[in-house]
XYZ file of C-alpha atoms in Angstrom:
575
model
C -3.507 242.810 19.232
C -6.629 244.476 17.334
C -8.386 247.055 19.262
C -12.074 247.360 18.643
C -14.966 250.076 19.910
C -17.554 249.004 21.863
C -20.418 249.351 19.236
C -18.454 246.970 17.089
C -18.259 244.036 19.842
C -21.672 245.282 20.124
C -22.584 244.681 16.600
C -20.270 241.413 16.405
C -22.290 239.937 19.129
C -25.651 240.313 17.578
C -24.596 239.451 14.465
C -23.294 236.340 16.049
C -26.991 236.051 18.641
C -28.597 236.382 14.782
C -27.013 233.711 12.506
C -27.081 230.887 15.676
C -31.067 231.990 16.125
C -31.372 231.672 12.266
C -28.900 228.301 12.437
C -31.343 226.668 15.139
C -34.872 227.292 13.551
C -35.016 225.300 10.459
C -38.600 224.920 8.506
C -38.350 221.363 7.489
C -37.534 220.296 10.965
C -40.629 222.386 12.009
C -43.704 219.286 12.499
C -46.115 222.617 12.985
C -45.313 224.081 9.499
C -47.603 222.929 6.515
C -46.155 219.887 5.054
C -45.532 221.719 1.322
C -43.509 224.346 3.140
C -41.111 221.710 4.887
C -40.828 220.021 1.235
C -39.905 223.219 -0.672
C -37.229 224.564 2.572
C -35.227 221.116 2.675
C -35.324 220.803 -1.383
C -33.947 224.430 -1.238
C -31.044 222.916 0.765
C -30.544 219.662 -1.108
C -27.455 219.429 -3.585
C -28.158 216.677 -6.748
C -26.607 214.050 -5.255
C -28.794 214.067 -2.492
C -31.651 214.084 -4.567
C -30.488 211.300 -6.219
C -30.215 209.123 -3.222
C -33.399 209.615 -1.780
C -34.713 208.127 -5.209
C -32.594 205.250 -4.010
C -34.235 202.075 -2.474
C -31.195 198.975 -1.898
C -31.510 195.628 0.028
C -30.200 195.400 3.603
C -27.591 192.960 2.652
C -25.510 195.685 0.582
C -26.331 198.693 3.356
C -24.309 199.572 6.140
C -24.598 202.888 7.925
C -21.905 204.524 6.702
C -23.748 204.120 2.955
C -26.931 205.360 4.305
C -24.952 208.069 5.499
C -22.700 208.931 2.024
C -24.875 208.529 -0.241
C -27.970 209.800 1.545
C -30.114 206.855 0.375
C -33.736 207.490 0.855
C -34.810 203.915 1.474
C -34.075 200.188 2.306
C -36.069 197.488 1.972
C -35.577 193.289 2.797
C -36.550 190.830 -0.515
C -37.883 187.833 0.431
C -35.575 185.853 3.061
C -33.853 189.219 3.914
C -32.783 188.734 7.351
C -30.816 190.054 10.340
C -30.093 186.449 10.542
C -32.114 183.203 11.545
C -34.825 183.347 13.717
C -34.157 186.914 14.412
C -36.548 188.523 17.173
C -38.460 191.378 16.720
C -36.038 193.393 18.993
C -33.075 192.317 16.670
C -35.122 193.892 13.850
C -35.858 196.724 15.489
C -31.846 197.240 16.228
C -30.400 196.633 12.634
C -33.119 198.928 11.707
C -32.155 201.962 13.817
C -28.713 201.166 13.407
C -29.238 202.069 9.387
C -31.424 205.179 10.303
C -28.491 206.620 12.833
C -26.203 206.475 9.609
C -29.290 208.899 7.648
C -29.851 210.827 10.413
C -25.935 211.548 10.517
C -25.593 212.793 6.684
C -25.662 216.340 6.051
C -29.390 217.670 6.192
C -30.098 214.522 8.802
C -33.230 212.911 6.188
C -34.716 209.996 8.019
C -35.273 206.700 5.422
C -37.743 204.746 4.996
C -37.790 200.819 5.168
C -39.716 198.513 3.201
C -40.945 195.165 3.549
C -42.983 192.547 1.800
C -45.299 191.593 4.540
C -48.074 190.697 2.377
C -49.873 187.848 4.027
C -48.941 189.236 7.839
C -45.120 189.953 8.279
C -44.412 187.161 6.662
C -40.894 187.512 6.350
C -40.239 187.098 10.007
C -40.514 184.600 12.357
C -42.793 183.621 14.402
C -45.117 186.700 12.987
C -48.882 186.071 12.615
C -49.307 184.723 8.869
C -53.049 185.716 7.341
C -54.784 184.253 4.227
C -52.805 184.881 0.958
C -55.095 187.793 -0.932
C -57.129 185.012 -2.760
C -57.904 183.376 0.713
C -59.290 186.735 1.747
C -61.325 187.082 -1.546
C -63.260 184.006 -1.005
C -63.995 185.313 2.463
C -65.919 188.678 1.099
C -65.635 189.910 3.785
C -63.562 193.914 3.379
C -64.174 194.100 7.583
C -62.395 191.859 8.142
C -59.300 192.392 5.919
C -59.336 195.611 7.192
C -58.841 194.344 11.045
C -56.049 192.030 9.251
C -54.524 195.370 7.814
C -54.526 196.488 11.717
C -52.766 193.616 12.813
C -50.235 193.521 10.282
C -49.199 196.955 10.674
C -48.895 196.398 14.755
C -46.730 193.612 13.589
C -44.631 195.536 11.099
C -44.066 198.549 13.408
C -42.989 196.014 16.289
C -39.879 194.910 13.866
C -38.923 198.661 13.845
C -40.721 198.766 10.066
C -42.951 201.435 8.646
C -43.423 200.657 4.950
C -44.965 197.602 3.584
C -45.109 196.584 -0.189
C -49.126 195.570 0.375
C -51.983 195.291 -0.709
C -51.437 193.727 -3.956
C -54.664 194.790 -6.133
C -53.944 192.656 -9.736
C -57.537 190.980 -10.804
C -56.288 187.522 -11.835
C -57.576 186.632 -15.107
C -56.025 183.688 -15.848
C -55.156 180.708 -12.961
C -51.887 180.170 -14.812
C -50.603 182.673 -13.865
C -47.940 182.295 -10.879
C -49.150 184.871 -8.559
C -52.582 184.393 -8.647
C -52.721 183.671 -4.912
C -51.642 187.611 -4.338
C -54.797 188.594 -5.877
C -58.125 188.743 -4.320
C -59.806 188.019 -7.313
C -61.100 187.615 -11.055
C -64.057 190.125 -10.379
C -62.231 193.767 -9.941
C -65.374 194.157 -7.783
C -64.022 192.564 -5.281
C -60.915 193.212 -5.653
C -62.124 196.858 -4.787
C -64.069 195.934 -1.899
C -60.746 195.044 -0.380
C -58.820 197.435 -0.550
C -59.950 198.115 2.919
C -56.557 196.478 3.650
C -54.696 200.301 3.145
C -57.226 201.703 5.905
C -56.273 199.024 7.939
C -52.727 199.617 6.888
C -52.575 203.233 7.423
C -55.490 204.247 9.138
C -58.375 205.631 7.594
C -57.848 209.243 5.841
C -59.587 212.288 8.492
C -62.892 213.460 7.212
C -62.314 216.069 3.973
C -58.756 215.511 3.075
C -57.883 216.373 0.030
C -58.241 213.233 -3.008
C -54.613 210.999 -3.770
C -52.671 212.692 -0.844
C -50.930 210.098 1.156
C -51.700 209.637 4.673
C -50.348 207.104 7.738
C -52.259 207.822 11.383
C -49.548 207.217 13.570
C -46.495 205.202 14.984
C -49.048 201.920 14.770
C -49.556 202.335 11.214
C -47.443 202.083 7.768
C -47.072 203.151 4.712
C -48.882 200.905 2.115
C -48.273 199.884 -1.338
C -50.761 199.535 -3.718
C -49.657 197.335 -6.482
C -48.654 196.297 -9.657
C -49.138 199.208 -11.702
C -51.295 197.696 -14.103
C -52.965 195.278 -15.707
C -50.389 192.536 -13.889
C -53.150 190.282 -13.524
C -54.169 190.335 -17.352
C -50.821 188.672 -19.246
C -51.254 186.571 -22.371
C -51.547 182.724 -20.888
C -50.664 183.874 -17.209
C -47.131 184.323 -17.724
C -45.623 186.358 -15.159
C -44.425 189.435 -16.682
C -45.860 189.017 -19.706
C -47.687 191.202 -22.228
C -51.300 192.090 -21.075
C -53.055 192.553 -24.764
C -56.408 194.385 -23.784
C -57.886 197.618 -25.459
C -57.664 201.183 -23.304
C -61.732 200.575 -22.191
C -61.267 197.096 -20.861
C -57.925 197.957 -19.044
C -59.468 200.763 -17.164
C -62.913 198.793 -16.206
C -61.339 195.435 -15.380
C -57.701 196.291 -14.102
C -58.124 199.837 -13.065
C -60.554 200.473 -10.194
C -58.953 199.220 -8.037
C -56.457 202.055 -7.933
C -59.593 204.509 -7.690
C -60.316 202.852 -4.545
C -56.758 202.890 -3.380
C -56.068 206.514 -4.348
C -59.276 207.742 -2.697
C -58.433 205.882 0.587
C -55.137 207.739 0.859
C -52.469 205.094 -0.047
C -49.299 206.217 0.231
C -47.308 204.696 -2.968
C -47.805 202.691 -5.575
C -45.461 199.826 -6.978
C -45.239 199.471 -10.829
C -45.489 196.004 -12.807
C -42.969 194.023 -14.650
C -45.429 193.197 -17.389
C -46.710 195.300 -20.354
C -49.521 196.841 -21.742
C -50.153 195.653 -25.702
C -46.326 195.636 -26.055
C -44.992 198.602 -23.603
C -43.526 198.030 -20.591
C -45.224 199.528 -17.772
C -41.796 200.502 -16.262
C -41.471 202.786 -19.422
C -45.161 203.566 -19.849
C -45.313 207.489 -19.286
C -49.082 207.864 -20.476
C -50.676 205.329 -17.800
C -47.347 206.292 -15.087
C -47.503 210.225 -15.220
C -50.755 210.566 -17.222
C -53.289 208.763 -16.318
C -51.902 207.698 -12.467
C -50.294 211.197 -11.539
C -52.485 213.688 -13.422
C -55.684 212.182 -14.368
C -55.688 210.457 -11.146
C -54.065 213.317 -9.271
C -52.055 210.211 -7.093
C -49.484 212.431 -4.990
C -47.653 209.997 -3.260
C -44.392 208.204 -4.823
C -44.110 205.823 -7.386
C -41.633 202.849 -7.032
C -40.567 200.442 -9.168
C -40.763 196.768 -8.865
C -37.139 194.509 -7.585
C -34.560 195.952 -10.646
C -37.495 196.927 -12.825
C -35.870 199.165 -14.599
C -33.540 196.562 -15.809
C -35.815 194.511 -17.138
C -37.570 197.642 -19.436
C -35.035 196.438 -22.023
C -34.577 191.734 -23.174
C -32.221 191.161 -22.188
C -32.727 192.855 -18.794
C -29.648 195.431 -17.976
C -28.469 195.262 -21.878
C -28.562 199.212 -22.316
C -28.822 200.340 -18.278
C -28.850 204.251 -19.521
C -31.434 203.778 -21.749
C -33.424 201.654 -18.930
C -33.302 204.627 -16.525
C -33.733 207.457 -18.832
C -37.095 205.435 -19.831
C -38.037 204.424 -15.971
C -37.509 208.149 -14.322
C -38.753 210.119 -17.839
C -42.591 207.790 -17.525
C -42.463 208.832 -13.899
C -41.141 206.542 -11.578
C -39.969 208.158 -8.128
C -38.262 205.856 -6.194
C -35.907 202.649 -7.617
C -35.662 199.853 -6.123
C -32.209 199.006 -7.158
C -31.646 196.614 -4.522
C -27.648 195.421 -5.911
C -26.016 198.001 -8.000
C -27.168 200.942 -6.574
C -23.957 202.874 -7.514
C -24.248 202.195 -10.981
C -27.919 203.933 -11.232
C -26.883 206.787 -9.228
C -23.626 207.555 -11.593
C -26.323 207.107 -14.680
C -28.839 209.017 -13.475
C -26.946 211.657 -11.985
C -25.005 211.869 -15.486
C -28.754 211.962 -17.601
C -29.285 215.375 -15.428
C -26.289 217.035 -15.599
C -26.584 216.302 -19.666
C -29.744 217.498 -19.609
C -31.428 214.363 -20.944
C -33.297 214.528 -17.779
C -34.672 217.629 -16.758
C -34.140 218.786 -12.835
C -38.161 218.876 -12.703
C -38.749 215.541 -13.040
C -35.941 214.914 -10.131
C -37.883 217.352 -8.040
C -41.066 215.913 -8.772
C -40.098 212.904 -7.355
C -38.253 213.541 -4.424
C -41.097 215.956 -3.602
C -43.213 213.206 -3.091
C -40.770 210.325 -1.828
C -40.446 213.640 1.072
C -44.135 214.157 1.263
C -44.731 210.519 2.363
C -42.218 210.706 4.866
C -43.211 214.191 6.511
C -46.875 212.200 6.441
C -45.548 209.329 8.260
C -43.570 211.263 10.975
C -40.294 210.154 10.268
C -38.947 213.130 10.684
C -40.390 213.801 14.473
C -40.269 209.887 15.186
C -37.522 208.334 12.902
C -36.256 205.860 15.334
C -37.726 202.488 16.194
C -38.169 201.149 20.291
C -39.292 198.357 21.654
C -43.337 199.485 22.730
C -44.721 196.919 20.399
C -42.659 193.876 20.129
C -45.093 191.856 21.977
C -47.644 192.579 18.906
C -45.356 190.349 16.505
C -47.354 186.491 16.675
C -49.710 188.074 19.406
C -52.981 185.103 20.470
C -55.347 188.369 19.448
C -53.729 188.486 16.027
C -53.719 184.657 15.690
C -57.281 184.045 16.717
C -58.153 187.075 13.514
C -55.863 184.408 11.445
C -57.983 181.521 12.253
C -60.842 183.477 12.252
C -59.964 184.597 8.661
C -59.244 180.832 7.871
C -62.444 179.368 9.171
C -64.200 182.182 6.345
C -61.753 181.376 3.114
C -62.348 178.031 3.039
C -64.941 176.766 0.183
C -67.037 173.671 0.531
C -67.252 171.789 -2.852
C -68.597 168.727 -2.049
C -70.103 167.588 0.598
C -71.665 163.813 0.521
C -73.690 162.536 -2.368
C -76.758 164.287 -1.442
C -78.194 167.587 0.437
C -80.008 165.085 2.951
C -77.225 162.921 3.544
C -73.482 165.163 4.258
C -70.382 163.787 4.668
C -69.443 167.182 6.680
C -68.808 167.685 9.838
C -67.142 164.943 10.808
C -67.998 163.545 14.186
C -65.550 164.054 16.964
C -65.844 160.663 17.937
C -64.730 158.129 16.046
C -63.033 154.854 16.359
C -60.346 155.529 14.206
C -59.365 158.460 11.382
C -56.470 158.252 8.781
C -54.874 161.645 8.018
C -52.734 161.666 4.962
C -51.336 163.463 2.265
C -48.256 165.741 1.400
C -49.933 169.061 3.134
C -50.656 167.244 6.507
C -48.015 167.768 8.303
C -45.950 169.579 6.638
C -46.066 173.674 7.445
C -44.076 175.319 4.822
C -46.801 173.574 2.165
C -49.069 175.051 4.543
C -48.176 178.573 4.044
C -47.117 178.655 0.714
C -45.079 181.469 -0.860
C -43.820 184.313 0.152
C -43.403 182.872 3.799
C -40.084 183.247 5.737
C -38.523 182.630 2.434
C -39.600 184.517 -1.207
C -40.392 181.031 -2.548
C -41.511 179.234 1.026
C -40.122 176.474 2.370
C -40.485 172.870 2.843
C -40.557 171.485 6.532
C -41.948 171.876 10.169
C -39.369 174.415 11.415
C -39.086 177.549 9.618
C -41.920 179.098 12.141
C -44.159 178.911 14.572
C -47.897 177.131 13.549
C -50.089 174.379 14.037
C -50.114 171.568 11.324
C -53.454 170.474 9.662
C -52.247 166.983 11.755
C -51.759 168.560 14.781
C -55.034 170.548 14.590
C -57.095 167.327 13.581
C -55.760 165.473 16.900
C -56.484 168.648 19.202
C -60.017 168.857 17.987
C -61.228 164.966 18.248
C -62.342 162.962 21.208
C -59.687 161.671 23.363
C -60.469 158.158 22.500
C -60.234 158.546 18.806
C -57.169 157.219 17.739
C -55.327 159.945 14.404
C -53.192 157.710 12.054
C -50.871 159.681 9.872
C -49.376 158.498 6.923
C -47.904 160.826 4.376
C -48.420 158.491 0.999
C -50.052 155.400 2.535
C -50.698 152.137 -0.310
C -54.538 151.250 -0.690
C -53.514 147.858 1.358
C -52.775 149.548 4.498
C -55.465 151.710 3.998
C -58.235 148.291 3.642
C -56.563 146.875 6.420
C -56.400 149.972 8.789
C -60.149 149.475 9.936
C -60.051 153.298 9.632
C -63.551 154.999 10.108
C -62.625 158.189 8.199
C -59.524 159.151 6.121
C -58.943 162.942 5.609
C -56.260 163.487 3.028
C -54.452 166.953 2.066
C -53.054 167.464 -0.805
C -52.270 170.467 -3.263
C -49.793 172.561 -4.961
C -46.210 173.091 -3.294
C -44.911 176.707 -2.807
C -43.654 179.031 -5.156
C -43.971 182.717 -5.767
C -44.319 184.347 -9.294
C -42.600 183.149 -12.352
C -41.599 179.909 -10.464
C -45.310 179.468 -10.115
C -46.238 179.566 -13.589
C -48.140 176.371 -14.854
C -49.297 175.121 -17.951
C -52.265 172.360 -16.407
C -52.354 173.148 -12.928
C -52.350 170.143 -11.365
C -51.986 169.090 -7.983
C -48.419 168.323 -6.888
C -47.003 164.351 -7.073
C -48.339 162.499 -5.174
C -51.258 163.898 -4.008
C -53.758 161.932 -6.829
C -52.004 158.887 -5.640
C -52.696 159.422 -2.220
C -56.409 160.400 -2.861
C -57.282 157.384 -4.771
C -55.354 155.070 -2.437
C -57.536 156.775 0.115
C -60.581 157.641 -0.692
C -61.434 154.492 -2.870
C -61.218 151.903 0.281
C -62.684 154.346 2.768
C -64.961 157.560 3.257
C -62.571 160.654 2.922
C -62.633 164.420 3.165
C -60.317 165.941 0.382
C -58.202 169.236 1.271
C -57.019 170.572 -1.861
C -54.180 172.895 -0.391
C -53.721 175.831 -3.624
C -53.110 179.076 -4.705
C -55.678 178.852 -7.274
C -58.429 176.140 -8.962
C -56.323 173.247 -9.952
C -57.572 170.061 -11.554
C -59.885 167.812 -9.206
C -62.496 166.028 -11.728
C -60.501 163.502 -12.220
C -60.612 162.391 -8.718
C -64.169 164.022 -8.134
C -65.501 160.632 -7.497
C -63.800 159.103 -4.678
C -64.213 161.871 -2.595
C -67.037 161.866 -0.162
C -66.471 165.642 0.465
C -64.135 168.169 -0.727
C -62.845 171.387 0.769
C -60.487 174.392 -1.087
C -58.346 175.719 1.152
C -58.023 178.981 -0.506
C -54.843 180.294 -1.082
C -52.475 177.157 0.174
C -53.949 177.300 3.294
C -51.364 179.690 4.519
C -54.070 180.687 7.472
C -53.055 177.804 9.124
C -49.560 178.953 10.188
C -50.407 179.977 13.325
């Protein structure tokens, strides 16, 4: 056996008291150390491959813990319809959540994710969540209070599911009605599509007096990360098509689809989400000057940058037909995070491979995960990156559905109402004898909502959440002795012979979400001008045109008595 001196056990057991002090104080775990000194300490410590995956974003469906864990991904998100499973609670979401976060918090330098989530008319994804106007609802309220209280709600919501990162507000100034997500924008006038971007705010909680211009910022454990988006000119593509080429010169892209992202930056949003389409041939995903240059360092935007659902694949036609290419374009025009939500091993190979070739330098990889880090020391995630259970009963709260209707009772637009000022049609006594309600959109909720509800394209049908039908509402609000006759496509006969006193039909578009969407005439769904002139020639009717956008009504202008737009599909009524 060894022998040693006592100043040598002396000197072993200090040395040993000094590396576990050093071992147990580490800066980026330190919440009272400026937020650039926690960045550059846990970059110091991160190997390429960890880099790499926390520019990583996959869907649920292909994550288990053990992934998080390996490949150190830095986020998750759900695409439309991405579920724990049916009718999951708020507490299940809350579970599978933490369950992925125990697998980061278990790799090797313990970085918390980040999940993301579409919730961009209320948490729409899950159900029985509080579903708000679609953004073109809210437009036609102009009202920026009171999308800001809606911002507030939705993030309760969120946060109750175990979430902290929501892919909203979506800020595109829809120039053309064609287009298939023109219900996601707020509106043709960028005015007032800047008024409401009050939605981050109410999001992530408005920015503390003299903070610093671009840097992200989230107040707390009731707020999320927003998402301003798409990253630009989405709004402006030739004809409406949905990822289409937007041809505009450099002057009327920055007045008309622009400002917006002022507003945004200068409120403190935390990322921003770049679009499929292209700007006078270049695809945005691949458009260093507008991504890096203007956004980053004109802008000085110091958040993350993420790119839209396999973006990156779709820089080249046919999408994914030269992937290297694809991400040496998508990471070298600036684009942080990828939202690779399938393949996700294939990108990390090819990226990691464009580094160590030097085709990519290592300062554009620490550029981004800089940021991606800097949004998530903002957020907390490292001092609180586990969900619980405090706010569940926020998720489809009456306070949050009472701000729905109220937000309803302000989109909707009165386009006719009788034949003259002196004699309205509008309101409609409580009493009556007898009132037909028909059409497609009366009683049906999924037509209600509209896209992007429960499902990415919606759904048809009564029971994919909780809400009140137009039909239901209409025989709540009349006199007890008024007898409601509903009848989805009723013949004029049974309407002449009904006696009815009133008829109130709904009708519109049925749901779909972006390139589904895209129409040529924008008309209203079969067989809703059927079921208006069956209607409204025997008897006096009130028209609800149920759309994401103006669709064609002169044609049946003249049997109405009075006509309402229920902007944006009347999604506000799923409550």
């Amino acid at each position: 056996m060894a022998r040693y001196t006592i100043p040598m056990v002396g000197f072993f057991i200090l040395s040993c008291w000094a590396s576990l002090t050093e071992a147990e104080y580490i800066k980026y775990k330190d919440s009272k150390q400026p937020t650039n000194v926690r960045i550059k300490d846990l970059m110091s410590r991160m190997t390429l491959e960890e880099k790499i995956g926390q520019m990583t974003q996959i869907d649920r469906v292909n994550a288990t813990s053990e992934i998080m864990k390996q490949y150190s991904l830095g986020s998750l998100l759900s695409g439309g319809g991405s579920v724990p499973h049916l009718q999951a609670t708020a507490e299940d979401w809350v579970n599978m959540v933490n369950d992925f976060q125990n697998g980061s918090l278990s790799s090797r330098l313990g970085i918390p994710m980040i999940y993301g989530i579409d919730a961009v008319h209320g948490h729409n994804n899950v159900y029985k969540a509080t579903i708000f106007p679609h953004n073109v609802g809210l437009g036609c309220t102009g009202d920026p209070g009171l999308v800001k209280r809606i911002g507030a709600a939705t993030a309760l919501e969120v946060r109750a599911t175990g979430i902290p990162y929501a892919f909203a507000p979506c800020i595109a100034v829809c120039r053309d009605p064609r287009w298939g997500r023109c219900y996601e924008s707020y509106s043709e006038d960028h005015k007032i599509v800047q008024a409401m971007t009050e939605l981050i705010p109410g999001l992530q909680g408005d920015i503390p007096p003299g903070s610093p211009k671009g840097v992200p910022y989230v107040g707390g454990k009731t707020k999320v990360a927003a998402c301003a988006k798409h990253f630009v000119g989405d709004g402006g593509t030739t004809k409406g098509i949905n990822e289409n080429n937007t041809v505009i010169n450099k002057n009327g892209l920055l007045s008309i689809h622009m400002p917006a992202y002022y507003n945004s930056i200068i409120k403190g949003v935390s990322t921003v989400m770049v679009s499929y389409s292209s700007w006078n041939g270049k695809k945005m995903h691949a458009n260093r000057d507008l991504v890096t240059g203007f956004l980053k360092e004109k802008l000085r935007f110091r958040g993350f940058v993420i790119s839209d659902w396999e973006g990156i694949d779709r820089i080249t036609s046919p999408p994914h037909s030269n992937y290297t290419y694809s991400v040496l374009a998508g990471i070298s025009a600036g684009i942080d995070m990828i939202m690779v939500p399938y393949n996700y091993t294939e990108f990390i190979d090819t990226l990691t491979s464009l580094v160590k070739n030097n085709n990519i330098p290592m300062s554009r990889i620490d550029d981004a995960v800089s940021r991606i880090l800097r949004v998530k020391f903002t957020m907390g995630l490292f001092e609180n990156p586990m969900a619980d259970l405090s706010l569940v009963d926020q998720l489809g709260s009456q306070e949050h559905r009472d701000l729905a209707r109220e937000a309803v009772r302000k989109s909707l637009v009165l386009l006719k109402n009788g034949g003259s000022a002196d004699k309205p049609s509008l309101p409609l006594p409580k009493k009556l004898p007898k009132i037909l309600v028909a059409g497609s959109h009366a009683n049906n909720l999924g037509y209600q909502c509209g896209g992007w509800t429960i499902e990415w394209q919606g759904l048809n049908g009564n029971n994919l959440t909780s809400g009140t039908t137009l039909l239901s509402a209409i025989k709540a609000a009349v006199d007890p002795s008024t007898q409601v006759v509903y009848s989805e496509n009723p013949d004029a006969d049974f309407v002449k012979s009904g006696n009815f006193s009133y008829g109130v039909v709904v009708v519109g578009e049925h749901p779909y979400a972006e390139t589904a969407g895209d129409s040529l005439n924008l008309t209203i769904s079969e067989p809703g001008p059927d079921t208006i002139r069956n209607v409204c020639g025997p008897v006096k009717c009130v028209v609800i045109i149920v759309s994401g956008r103006p669709v064609v009504i002169e044609p049946y202008l003249p049997y109405m008595d009075a006509l309402v737009a229920a902007c944006s599909r009347s999604e506000a009524k799923c409550l």
